[in-house]
Amino acid sequence: MMKAKVKRQKAKVRAAVFTFAFCLLPFAFSISSAQSPTETPDPRALNLHQWGAVTLFHGLPSDRVRAIEQDAEGSLWFGTDGGLAKYDGRRTQTVAIEGLAQGRINALKFDESGALWMGTEAGAAVMRDGATRMLEETRGKSITAIMAQGRGRAVMTAAAGQLYSCAINLDGTLSARAFPEPPLRSADADKPGALELSSLAQGRNGVIYVGTHSRGLLAFDGERAREVSSRPRPFFVEALDADGRGALWLGARVRGADGGLYVASEPSQTNEAAQLRRVGEVSTVDAVRRDAAGDVWVGTDGQGAFRFHDSQQVEHFTFENTAGGLRSNRVFSVFTDREGVVWFGTDRGVCRYDPQSPRAEQIGADAASNFVRALYRTRRGELL
C-alpha cells in the first residue's frame, strides 16, 4: 500500500517537471534567438525614446516647419508654411497674426524684451504682451531672416534686396527703415532683378554678415555693403551663424558632390579676404545653429542633420539610421532649447532629440557579451 502511494507521488512529480520544462521551451528558444549574431537589433533602433515629434496630427497648421524659437516661459514657437504655432509641451495651438493671412513663416526671433519678431512671405510683424502688429513698411515683402539687437530692436533681410532696421519705439509705435537704397541687384543671369538676401549673422565690431543668392557673403558696416571675397567662394548662401570667437559658419546651395558647409575666419580688416574651408561631407545646407556648448548643428536638403565639434563631425542623423526618429532627411531649421534638447524643423513636422536622455546601447556584435555586471564612477565623473 505504501509502495503504491510512493509510486503515485513520483509519477506526479515527473509529470509536473515535464510540464514545467515544456512551458520553458518558448523562453529557451527566445534566448537562443536573441543571442544569434545575425538577429542582433540595430542599437540605434533601441534609442527611439530619445526622439519625439510634433506634427499636423498634434495640431501644427502645416508639417513644413521653417523656424523654431523658445520664449521666456519655455514654450516653443514654430513658424510653418501654414502659419504660427505655440507648443507648451502638452498641446499645440495655432496663433493668428493680425493683419496677415495664415501663410508661410520664414523666420522667428525673440528680442531681450520678450517681443517675438516674425518674418513671413507677406511682410513682418511683432508680437508683444499678447498683441500682434504688422510692420507696414514691410507689407508685401518676403522676409527671410531676423536677428534681434537688444530690447525692442531687430534687423531683417528681405528677398527684395534690402535689409530692414526695425524698432519698437518708446511710445509703442513701430518703425522699419530699409537700406541700402536702391536695393541690391542679383548677379544671377537666370534670375535677374533684386538680390535675394537669405540669412544673417552678427560678427565682431558690429559688422552684420548677410548671405545672398548669387553674390555670396556680404558685410554691412553701417549701411554700406561690400562683397566678402574668399577662395573657395560659395555664391548661393542659405544659412549663417557666428560662434563668438571670430569664426563664421556658412551653409550653401551646391550641386553634385560639392561640399555645402564652410567655416571662415572673420576678416579683421574691411578689405581683407575671408579664409574659407569646407567642413565635412555635406551637400546643400539649409540651416546652421550653434548651441550653448559651442557645437554646431547643421540641417541639410536630403542628408538629414549633423553635429560638429571643433569643425569635426561627431554625429549624423538620418531618417534611416534613427529608425524614423528624424522624420525626414530634409531639415529646414534647427534650434537648441535651454535644456539642451535639439529641435529639427522638417517637411514632415518637428522632431525632438534629447542627447541627455537615457538610452540602451550594445557595445559588441554578440548579444551575450553585453551583460553589465558592475558599475563604477571615477573621481573625474566617468562611468565605467
CSV table of C-alpha atoms in Angstrom, one decimal:
chain,number,residue,atom,x,y,z
A,1,MET,CA,0.0,0.0,0.0
A,2,MET,CA,2.8,2.4,1.0
A,3,LYS,CA,4.9,1.5,-2.1
A,4,ALA,CA,1.9,2.2,-4.4
A,5,LYS,CA,1.4,5.6,-2.8
A,6,VAL,CA,5.1,6.5,-3.2
A,7,LYS,CA,5.0,5.4,-6.9
A,8,ARG,CA,1.9,7.6,-7.5
A,9,GLN,CA,3.7,10.6,-5.9
A,10,LYS,CA,6.8,10.1,-8.0
A,11,ALA,CA,4.7,9.9,-11.1
A,12,LYS,CA,3.0,13.2,-10.2
A,13,VAL,CA,6.5,14.9,-9.7
A,14,ARG,CA,7.7,13.6,-13.0
A,15,ALA,CA,4.6,15.0,-14.7
A,16,ALA,CA,5.0,18.3,-13.1
A,17,VAL,CA,8.7,18.6,-14.0
A,18,PHE,CA,7.8,17.6,-17.6
A,19,THR,CA,5.1,20.2,-17.8
A,20,PHE,CA,7.3,22.9,-16.4
A,21,ALA,CA,10.1,22.1,-18.8
A,22,PHE,CA,7.7,22.1,-21.7
A,23,CYS,CA,6.5,25.6,-20.7
A,24,LEU,CA,10.1,26.8,-20.7
A,25,LEU,CA,10.7,25.8,-24.3
A,26,PRO,CA,9.5,29.1,-25.9
A,27,PHE,CA,11.6,31.1,-23.4
A,28,ALA,CA,14.6,29.0,-24.2
A,29,PHE,CA,14.1,29.5,-28.0
A,30,SER,CA,13.7,33.2,-27.5
A,31,ILE,CA,17.0,33.4,-25.6
A,32,SER,CA,18.7,31.4,-28.3
A,33,SER,CA,17.3,33.7,-30.9
A,34,ALA,CA,18.3,36.8,-29.1
A,35,GLN,CA,21.9,35.5,-28.8
A,36,SER,CA,22.1,34.9,-32.6
A,37,PRO,CA,24.5,37.4,-34.1
A,38,THR,CA,22.5,37.5,-37.3
A,39,GLU,CA,19.5,38.9,-35.4
A,40,THR,CA,21.1,41.5,-33.1
A,41,PRO,CA,18.9,44.6,-33.3
A,42,ASP,CA,20.3,47.8,-34.6
A,43,PRO,CA,21.5,49.8,-31.5
A,44,ARG,CA,20.1,53.0,-33.0
A,45,ALA,CA,16.6,51.4,-33.1
A,46,LEU,CA,16.9,51.0,-29.3
A,47,ASN,CA,17.2,54.8,-28.8
A,48,LEU,CA,13.7,55.8,-30.0
A,49,HIS,CA,12.8,57.2,-26.6
A,50,GLN,CA,15.4,59.9,-27.3
A,51,TRP,CA,13.1,61.1,-30.1
A,52,GLY,CA,9.7,62.8,-30.3
A,53,ALA,CA,7.6,64.7,-32.8
A,54,VAL,CA,5.1,67.4,-33.2
A,55,THR,CA,3.1,67.2,-36.4
A,56,LEU,CA,-0.1,68.1,-38.2
A,57,PHE,CA,-1.7,65.3,-36.2
A,58,HIS,CA,-0.7,67.1,-33.0
A,59,GLY,CA,-2.1,70.4,-34.1
A,60,LEU,CA,0.5,72.0,-36.3
A,61,PRO,CA,-1.0,74.2,-39.1
A,62,SER,CA,1.5,72.6,-41.5
A,63,ASP,CA,4.1,69.9,-41.4
A,64,ARG,CA,6.7,72.1,-43.1
A,65,VAL,CA,8.4,73.9,-40.3
A,66,ARG,CA,10.8,76.8,-41.3
A,67,ALA,CA,11.6,78.4,-37.9
A,68,ILE,CA,11.7,77.5,-34.2
A,69,GLU,CA,12.2,79.7,-31.1
A,70,GLN,CA,11.6,79.5,-27.4
A,71,ASP,CA,10.0,82.1,-25.1
A,72,ALA,CA,10.9,83.0,-21.5
A,73,GLU,CA,8.3,80.6,-20.1
A,74,GLY,CA,9.8,77.6,-22.0
A,75,SER,CA,7.1,77.3,-24.7
A,76,LEU,CA,8.3,76.7,-28.2
A,77,TRP,CA,7.0,78.6,-31.3
A,78,PHE,CA,7.0,77.1,-34.7
A,79,GLY,CA,6.9,79.0,-38.0
A,80,THR,CA,5.3,76.8,-40.6
A,81,ASP,CA,4.0,77.0,-44.2
A,82,GLY,CA,0.5,77.3,-42.7
A,83,GLY,CA,1.2,79.9,-40.1
A,84,LEU,CA,2.4,80.3,-36.5
A,85,ALA,CA,2.0,77.7,-33.7
A,86,LYS,CA,2.8,77.6,-30.0
A,87,TYR,CA,3.7,74.4,-28.2
A,88,ASP,CA,3.8,74.3,-24.4
A,89,GLY,CA,4.9,70.7,-24.1
A,90,ARG,CA,1.4,69.2,-24.0
A,91,ARG,CA,-0.7,70.9,-26.7
A,92,THR,CA,-0.2,72.8,-29.9
A,93,GLN,CA,-2.1,76.0,-30.5
A,94,THR,CA,-2.4,77.9,-33.8
A,95,VAL,CA,-1.8,81.6,-33.4
A,96,ALA,CA,-3.2,84.2,-35.8
A,97,ILE,CA,-1.1,87.1,-36.9
A,98,GLU,CA,-3.2,90.2,-37.0
A,99,GLY,CA,-3.2,91.9,-40.5
A,100,LEU,CA,-1.8,88.8,-42.2
A,101,ALA,CA,-3.4,85.7,-43.7
A,102,GLN,CA,-2.2,82.3,-42.4
A,103,GLY,CA,0.7,81.7,-44.7
A,104,ARG,CA,4.3,80.7,-44.7
A,105,ILE,CA,6.5,82.0,-41.9
A,106,ASN,CA,10.2,82.0,-42.8
A,107,ALA,CA,11.8,83.4,-39.6
A,108,LEU,CA,11.1,83.9,-35.9
A,109,LYS,CA,13.2,85.7,-33.2
A,110,PHE,CA,12.7,86.8,-29.6
A,111,ASP,CA,14.4,90.0,-28.5
A,112,GLU,CA,15.6,90.9,-25.0
A,113,SER,CA,12.3,92.5,-24.1
A,114,GLY,CA,10.4,89.3,-24.9
A,115,ALA,CA,8.9,90.6,-28.2
A,116,LEU,CA,8.5,88.0,-30.9
A,117,TRP,CA,9.6,89.2,-34.4
A,118,MET,CA,8.1,87.3,-37.3
A,119,GLY,CA,9.1,87.2,-40.9
A,120,THR,CA,6.5,86.0,-43.4
A,121,GLU,CA,6.1,85.8,-47.2
A,122,ALA,CA,3.9,88.9,-47.0
A,123,GLY,CA,5.8,91.1,-44.6
A,124,ALA,CA,6.9,91.3,-40.9
A,125,ALA,CA,5.0,91.5,-37.7
A,126,VAL,CA,5.9,91.7,-34.0
A,127,MET,CA,4.0,90.2,-31.0
A,128,ARG,CA,4.3,91.9,-27.6
A,129,ASP,CA,2.2,91.4,-24.5
A,130,GLY,CA,-0.2,89.2,-26.4
A,131,ALA,CA,-0.8,91.8,-29.1
A,132,THR,CA,0.4,91.4,-32.7
A,133,ARG,CA,1.0,94.3,-35.1
A,134,MET,CA,2.2,94.5,-38.7
A,135,LEU,CA,5.2,96.5,-39.8
A,136,GLU,CA,3.6,98.4,-42.6
A,137,GLU,CA,6.9,99.3,-44.2
A,138,THR,CA,7.5,95.6,-45.0
A,139,ARG,CA,4.0,94.8,-46.2
A,140,GLY,CA,4.2,92.7,-49.4
A,141,LYS,CA,7.9,91.9,-48.9
A,142,SER,CA,9.1,88.3,-48.3
A,143,ILE,CA,11.2,88.5,-45.0
A,144,THR,CA,13.8,85.7,-45.0
A,145,ALA,CA,15.8,86.1,-41.8
A,146,ILE,CA,15.7,88.0,-38.5
A,147,MET,CA,18.4,89.0,-36.0
A,148,ALA,CA,17.5,90.6,-32.6
A,149,GLN,CA,19.5,93.5,-31.4
A,150,GLY,CA,18.8,94.2,-27.8
A,151,ARG,CA,15.4,95.3,-26.4
A,152,GLY,CA,12.8,96.1,-29.0
A,153,ARG,CA,15.1,96.1,-32.0
A,154,ALA,CA,15.8,93.8,-34.9
A,155,VAL,CA,17.3,93.6,-38.3
A,156,MET,CA,15.7,91.6,-41.1
A,157,THR,CA,16.6,90.5,-44.6
A,158,ALA,CA,14.2,90.5,-47.5
A,159,ALA,CA,14.1,88.7,-50.8
A,160,ALA,CA,13.8,92.2,-52.5
A,161,GLY,CA,17.5,93.1,-52.0
A,162,GLN,CA,17.2,95.2,-48.8
A,163,LEU,CA,17.7,95.0,-45.0
A,164,TYR,CA,15.2,96.5,-42.6
A,165,SER,CA,16.2,98.1,-39.3
A,166,CYS,CA,13.1,97.7,-37.1
A,167,ALA,CA,12.3,99.1,-33.7
A,168,ILE,CA,9.6,99.3,-31.1
A,169,ASN,CA,9.6,103.0,-30.1
A,170,LEU,CA,9.2,104.4,-26.6
A,171,ASP,CA,5.6,105.4,-27.4
A,172,GLY,CA,4.8,101.8,-28.5
A,173,THR,CA,4.7,102.6,-32.2
A,174,LEU,CA,6.7,100.5,-34.7
A,175,SER,CA,9.2,101.7,-37.3
A,176,ALA,CA,11.1,99.9,-40.1
A,177,ARG,CA,13.7,101.5,-42.3
A,178,ALA,CA,15.0,99.9,-45.5
A,179,PHE,CA,18.7,100.0,-46.6
A,180,PRO,CA,20.6,100.2,-48.8
A,181,GLU,CA,18.9,102.4,-51.4
A,182,PRO,CA,18.5,101.5,-54.2
A,183,PRO,CA,18.1,97.7,-53.5
A,184,LEU,CA,20.9,95.4,-54.3
A,185,ARG,CA,20.8,93.6,-57.6
A,186,SER,CA,21.2,89.9,-58.4
A,187,ALA,CA,24.3,88.6,-60.3
A,188,ASP,CA,22.4,85.5,-61.5
A,189,ALA,CA,21.8,85.8,-65.2
A,190,ASP,CA,19.0,83.2,-64.9
A,191,LYS,CA,17.2,85.3,-62.2
A,192,PRO,CA,17.9,89.0,-62.8
A,193,GLY,CA,16.4,91.7,-60.7
A,194,ALA,CA,16.6,92.2,-56.9
A,195,LEU,CA,19.2,90.3,-55.0
A,196,GLU,CA,17.6,87.7,-52.6
A,197,LEU,CA,19.0,88.0,-49.1
A,198,SER,CA,18.8,84.7,-47.2
A,199,SER,CA,20.5,84.8,-43.8
A,200,LEU,CA,22.1,86.9,-41.1
A,201,ALA,CA,24.9,86.8,-38.5
A,202,GLN,CA,26.4,89.3,-36.2
A,203,GLY,CA,30.2,89.5,-36.4
A,204,ARG,CA,32.8,91.3,-34.3
A,205,ASN,CA,32.9,95.1,-34.1
A,206,GLY,CA,29.2,95.2,-35.0
A,207,VAL,CA,29.6,94.0,-38.6
A,208,ILE,CA,26.5,92.3,-40.0
A,209,TYR,CA,27.1,89.5,-42.4
A,210,VAL,CA,24.4,88.6,-44.9
A,211,GLY,CA,24.1,85.5,-47.1
A,212,THR,CA,22.8,86.1,-50.6
A,213,HIS,CA,21.6,84.1,-53.7
A,214,SER,CA,24.3,84.7,-56.4
A,215,ARG,CA,26.7,87.2,-54.7
A,216,GLY,CA,27.9,85.1,-51.8
A,217,LEU,CA,28.6,86.7,-48.5
A,218,LEU,CA,28.1,90.5,-47.9
A,219,ALA,CA,29.3,92.5,-45.0
A,220,PHE,CA,27.4,95.6,-43.8
A,221,ASP,CA,29.5,98.2,-41.9
A,222,GLY,CA,26.9,100.8,-41.0
A,223,GLU,CA,24.7,100.9,-44.1
A,224,ARG,CA,27.4,100.2,-46.7
A,225,ALA,CA,27.5,96.7,-48.2
A,226,ARG,CA,30.6,95.1,-49.6
A,227,GLU,CA,31.2,91.6,-51.0
A,228,VAL,CA,33.4,89.4,-49.0
A,229,SER,CA,36.0,87.8,-51.3
A,230,SER,CA,37.2,84.3,-50.5
A,231,ARG,CA,38.5,81.1,-52.0
A,232,PRO,CA,36.6,78.9,-52.3
A,233,ARG,CA,33.6,81.2,-52.7
A,234,PRO,CA,30.1,79.9,-52.3
A,235,PHE,CA,27.7,82.2,-54.3
A,236,PHE,CA,24.4,80.9,-53.0
A,237,VAL,CA,24.5,81.1,-49.2
A,238,GLU,CA,21.4,79.7,-47.4
A,239,ALA,CA,22.4,79.8,-43.7
A,240,LEU,CA,24.8,81.7,-41.4
A,241,ASP,CA,25.9,81.7,-37.8
A,242,ALA,CA,28.8,83.1,-35.8
A,243,ASP,CA,30.5,81.3,-33.0
A,244,GLY,CA,31.5,84.4,-31.0
A,245,ARG,CA,35.2,83.6,-31.4
A,246,GLY,CA,35.7,85.2,-34.8
A,247,ALA,CA,34.5,82.3,-36.9
A,248,LEU,CA,31.6,82.3,-39.3
A,249,TRP,CA,29.7,79.1,-40.4
A,250,LEU,CA,28.2,79.2,-43.8
A,251,GLY,CA,25.7,76.8,-45.4
A,252,ALA,CA,25.4,76.9,-49.1
A,253,ARG,CA,23.4,75.5,-52.0
A,254,VAL,CA,25.6,73.3,-54.1
A,255,ARG,CA,25.4,70.8,-57.0
A,256,GLY,CA,26.5,67.2,-57.1
A,257,ALA,CA,29.2,66.2,-54.7
A,258,ASP,CA,30.4,69.7,-53.9
A,259,GLY,CA,30.6,70.5,-50.2
A,260,GLY,CA,28.0,72.9,-48.8
A,261,LEU,CA,29.3,73.6,-45.3
A,262,TYR,CA,32.1,76.1,-44.7
A,263,VAL,CA,33.8,77.7,-41.7
A,264,ALA,CA,35.6,81.1,-42.2
A,265,SER,CA,37.8,83.3,-40.0
A,266,GLU,CA,36.2,86.6,-39.9
A,267,PRO,CA,38.3,89.3,-41.7
A,268,SER,CA,40.0,91.7,-39.2
A,269,GLN,CA,40.1,94.4,-41.9
A,270,THR,CA,37.3,95.6,-44.2
A,271,ASN,CA,39.4,95.0,-47.3
A,272,GLU,CA,40.7,91.6,-46.2
A,273,ALA,CA,39.6,88.4,-47.9
A,274,ALA,CA,38.0,85.7,-45.7
A,275,GLN,CA,39.7,82.3,-45.4
A,276,LEU,CA,37.1,79.7,-46.1
A,277,ARG,CA,37.4,76.0,-45.8
A,278,ARG,CA,35.0,73.2,-46.4
A,279,VAL,CA,33.9,71.1,-43.4
A,280,GLY,CA,32.7,67.5,-43.6
A,281,GLU,CA,31.0,65.8,-46.5
A,282,VAL,CA,27.8,67.7,-46.5
A,283,SER,CA,25.7,68.7,-49.6
A,284,THR,CA,23.3,71.6,-49.7
A,285,VAL,CA,22.8,73.2,-46.2
A,286,ASP,CA,19.6,74.9,-45.2
A,287,ALA,CA,20.2,75.6,-41.5
A,288,VAL,CA,23.2,76.2,-39.2
A,289,ARG,CA,22.8,76.7,-35.5
A,290,ARG,CA,25.4,76.9,-32.7
A,291,ASP,CA,24.3,75.6,-29.3
A,292,ALA,CA,25.3,76.8,-25.8
A,293,ALA,CA,28.2,74.3,-25.7
A,294,GLY,CA,29.7,75.7,-28.9
A,295,ASP,CA,28.7,72.7,-31.0
A,296,VAL,CA,27.3,73.4,-34.5
A,297,TRP,CA,24.1,71.7,-35.7
A,298,VAL,CA,23.5,71.5,-39.4
A,299,GLY,CA,20.3,70.8,-41.3
A,300,THR,CA,20.6,69.7,-45.0
A,301,ASP,CA,18.4,69.3,-48.0
A,302,GLY,CA,18.4,65.5,-48.2
A,303,GLN,CA,21.2,64.3,-46.0
A,304,GLY,CA,19.5,64.7,-42.6
A,305,ALA,CA,21.2,66.5,-39.7
A,306,PHE,CA,24.8,66.8,-38.5
A,307,ARG,CA,26.6,67.8,-35.3
A,308,PHE,CA,30.1,69.3,-35.4
A,309,HIS,CA,32.5,69.9,-32.6
A,310,ASP,CA,35.7,71.9,-33.3
A,311,SER,CA,34.9,71.5,-37.0
A,312,GLN,CA,34.9,67.7,-36.7
A,313,GLN,CA,31.7,65.7,-37.4
A,314,VAL,CA,30.6,63.8,-34.3
A,315,GLU,CA,27.0,62.8,-35.2
A,316,HIS,CA,25.0,62.3,-38.3
A,317,PHE,CA,21.2,61.7,-38.1
A,318,THR,CA,19.0,60.4,-41.0
A,319,PHE,CA,15.5,59.0,-41.3
A,320,GLU,CA,17.1,55.6,-41.8
A,321,ASN,CA,19.7,55.4,-39.0
A,322,THR,CA,17.3,56.8,-36.4
A,323,ALA,CA,14.5,54.3,-37.4
A,324,GLY,CA,12.3,57.2,-38.3
A,325,GLY,CA,13.1,59.3,-35.2
A,326,LEU,CA,14.2,62.1,-37.5
A,327,ARG,CA,11.1,62.1,-39.6
A,328,SER,CA,12.7,63.4,-42.8
A,329,ASN,CA,16.1,63.9,-44.3
A,330,ARG,CA,15.1,67.4,-45.4
A,331,VAL,CA,15.8,69.7,-42.5
A,332,PHE,CA,14.7,73.4,-42.8
A,333,SER,CA,15.6,74.7,-39.3
A,334,VAL,CA,17.5,73.7,-36.1
A,335,PHE,CA,17.0,75.0,-32.6
A,336,THR,CA,18.6,74.0,-29.2
A,337,ASP,CA,16.4,74.9,-26.2
A,338,ARG,CA,17.5,75.8,-22.7
A,339,GLU,CA,17.5,72.2,-21.6
A,340,GLY,CA,19.9,71.2,-24.4
A,341,VAL,CA,17.2,69.4,-26.4
A,342,VAL,CA,17.6,69.8,-30.2
A,343,TRP,CA,14.6,70.5,-32.3
A,344,PHE,CA,14.6,70.0,-36.1
A,345,GLY,CA,12.1,71.6,-38.4
A,346,THR,CA,11.5,69.3,-41.4
A,347,ASP,CA,9.0,68.9,-44.2
A,348,ARG,CA,7.3,66.2,-42.1
A,349,GLY,CA,6.9,68.1,-38.8
A,350,VAL,CA,9.1,69.0,-35.9
A,351,CYS,CA,11.4,66.3,-34.5
A,352,ARG,CA,12.7,66.4,-30.9
A,353,TYR,CA,16.1,64.9,-30.0
A,354,ASP,CA,17.4,64.7,-26.4
A,355,PRO,CA,21.1,64.0,-26.3
A,356,GLN,CA,21.0,63.5,-22.5
A,357,SER,CA,18.1,61.0,-22.5
A,358,PRO,CA,18.9,57.5,-21.1
A,359,ARG,CA,19.5,55.1,-23.9
A,360,ALA,CA,20.4,51.5,-24.4
A,361,GLU,CA,23.5,50.7,-26.5
A,362,GLN,CA,25.2,47.5,-27.5
A,363,ILE,CA,29.0,47.5,-27.4
A,364,GLY,CA,29.6,44.3,-29.4
A,365,ALA,CA,28.1,42.2,-32.1
A,366,ASP,CA,27.5,39.3,-29.8
A,367,ALA,CA,24.4,40.0,-27.6
A,368,ALA,CA,25.8,37.5,-25.0
A,369,SER,CA,28.8,39.9,-24.4
A,370,ASN,CA,26.5,42.8,-23.5
A,371,PHE,CA,25.7,41.8,-19.9
A,372,VAL,CA,26.6,44.6,-17.4
A,373,ARG,CA,27.8,43.1,-14.2
A,374,ALA,CA,29.3,46.1,-12.4
A,375,LEU,CA,29.3,50.0,-12.4
A,376,TYR,CA,31.9,52.4,-11.1
A,377,ARG,CA,32.1,56.2,-11.3
A,378,THR,CA,35.6,57.7,-11.2
A,379,ARG,CA,36.6,60.9,-9.5
A,380,ARG,CA,36.6,62.6,-12.9
A,381,GLY,CA,32.9,61.7,-13.3
A,382,GLU,CA,33.5,58.9,-15.8
A,383,LEU,CA,31.1,56.0,-15.6
A,384,LEU,CA,32.7,52.6,-16.2
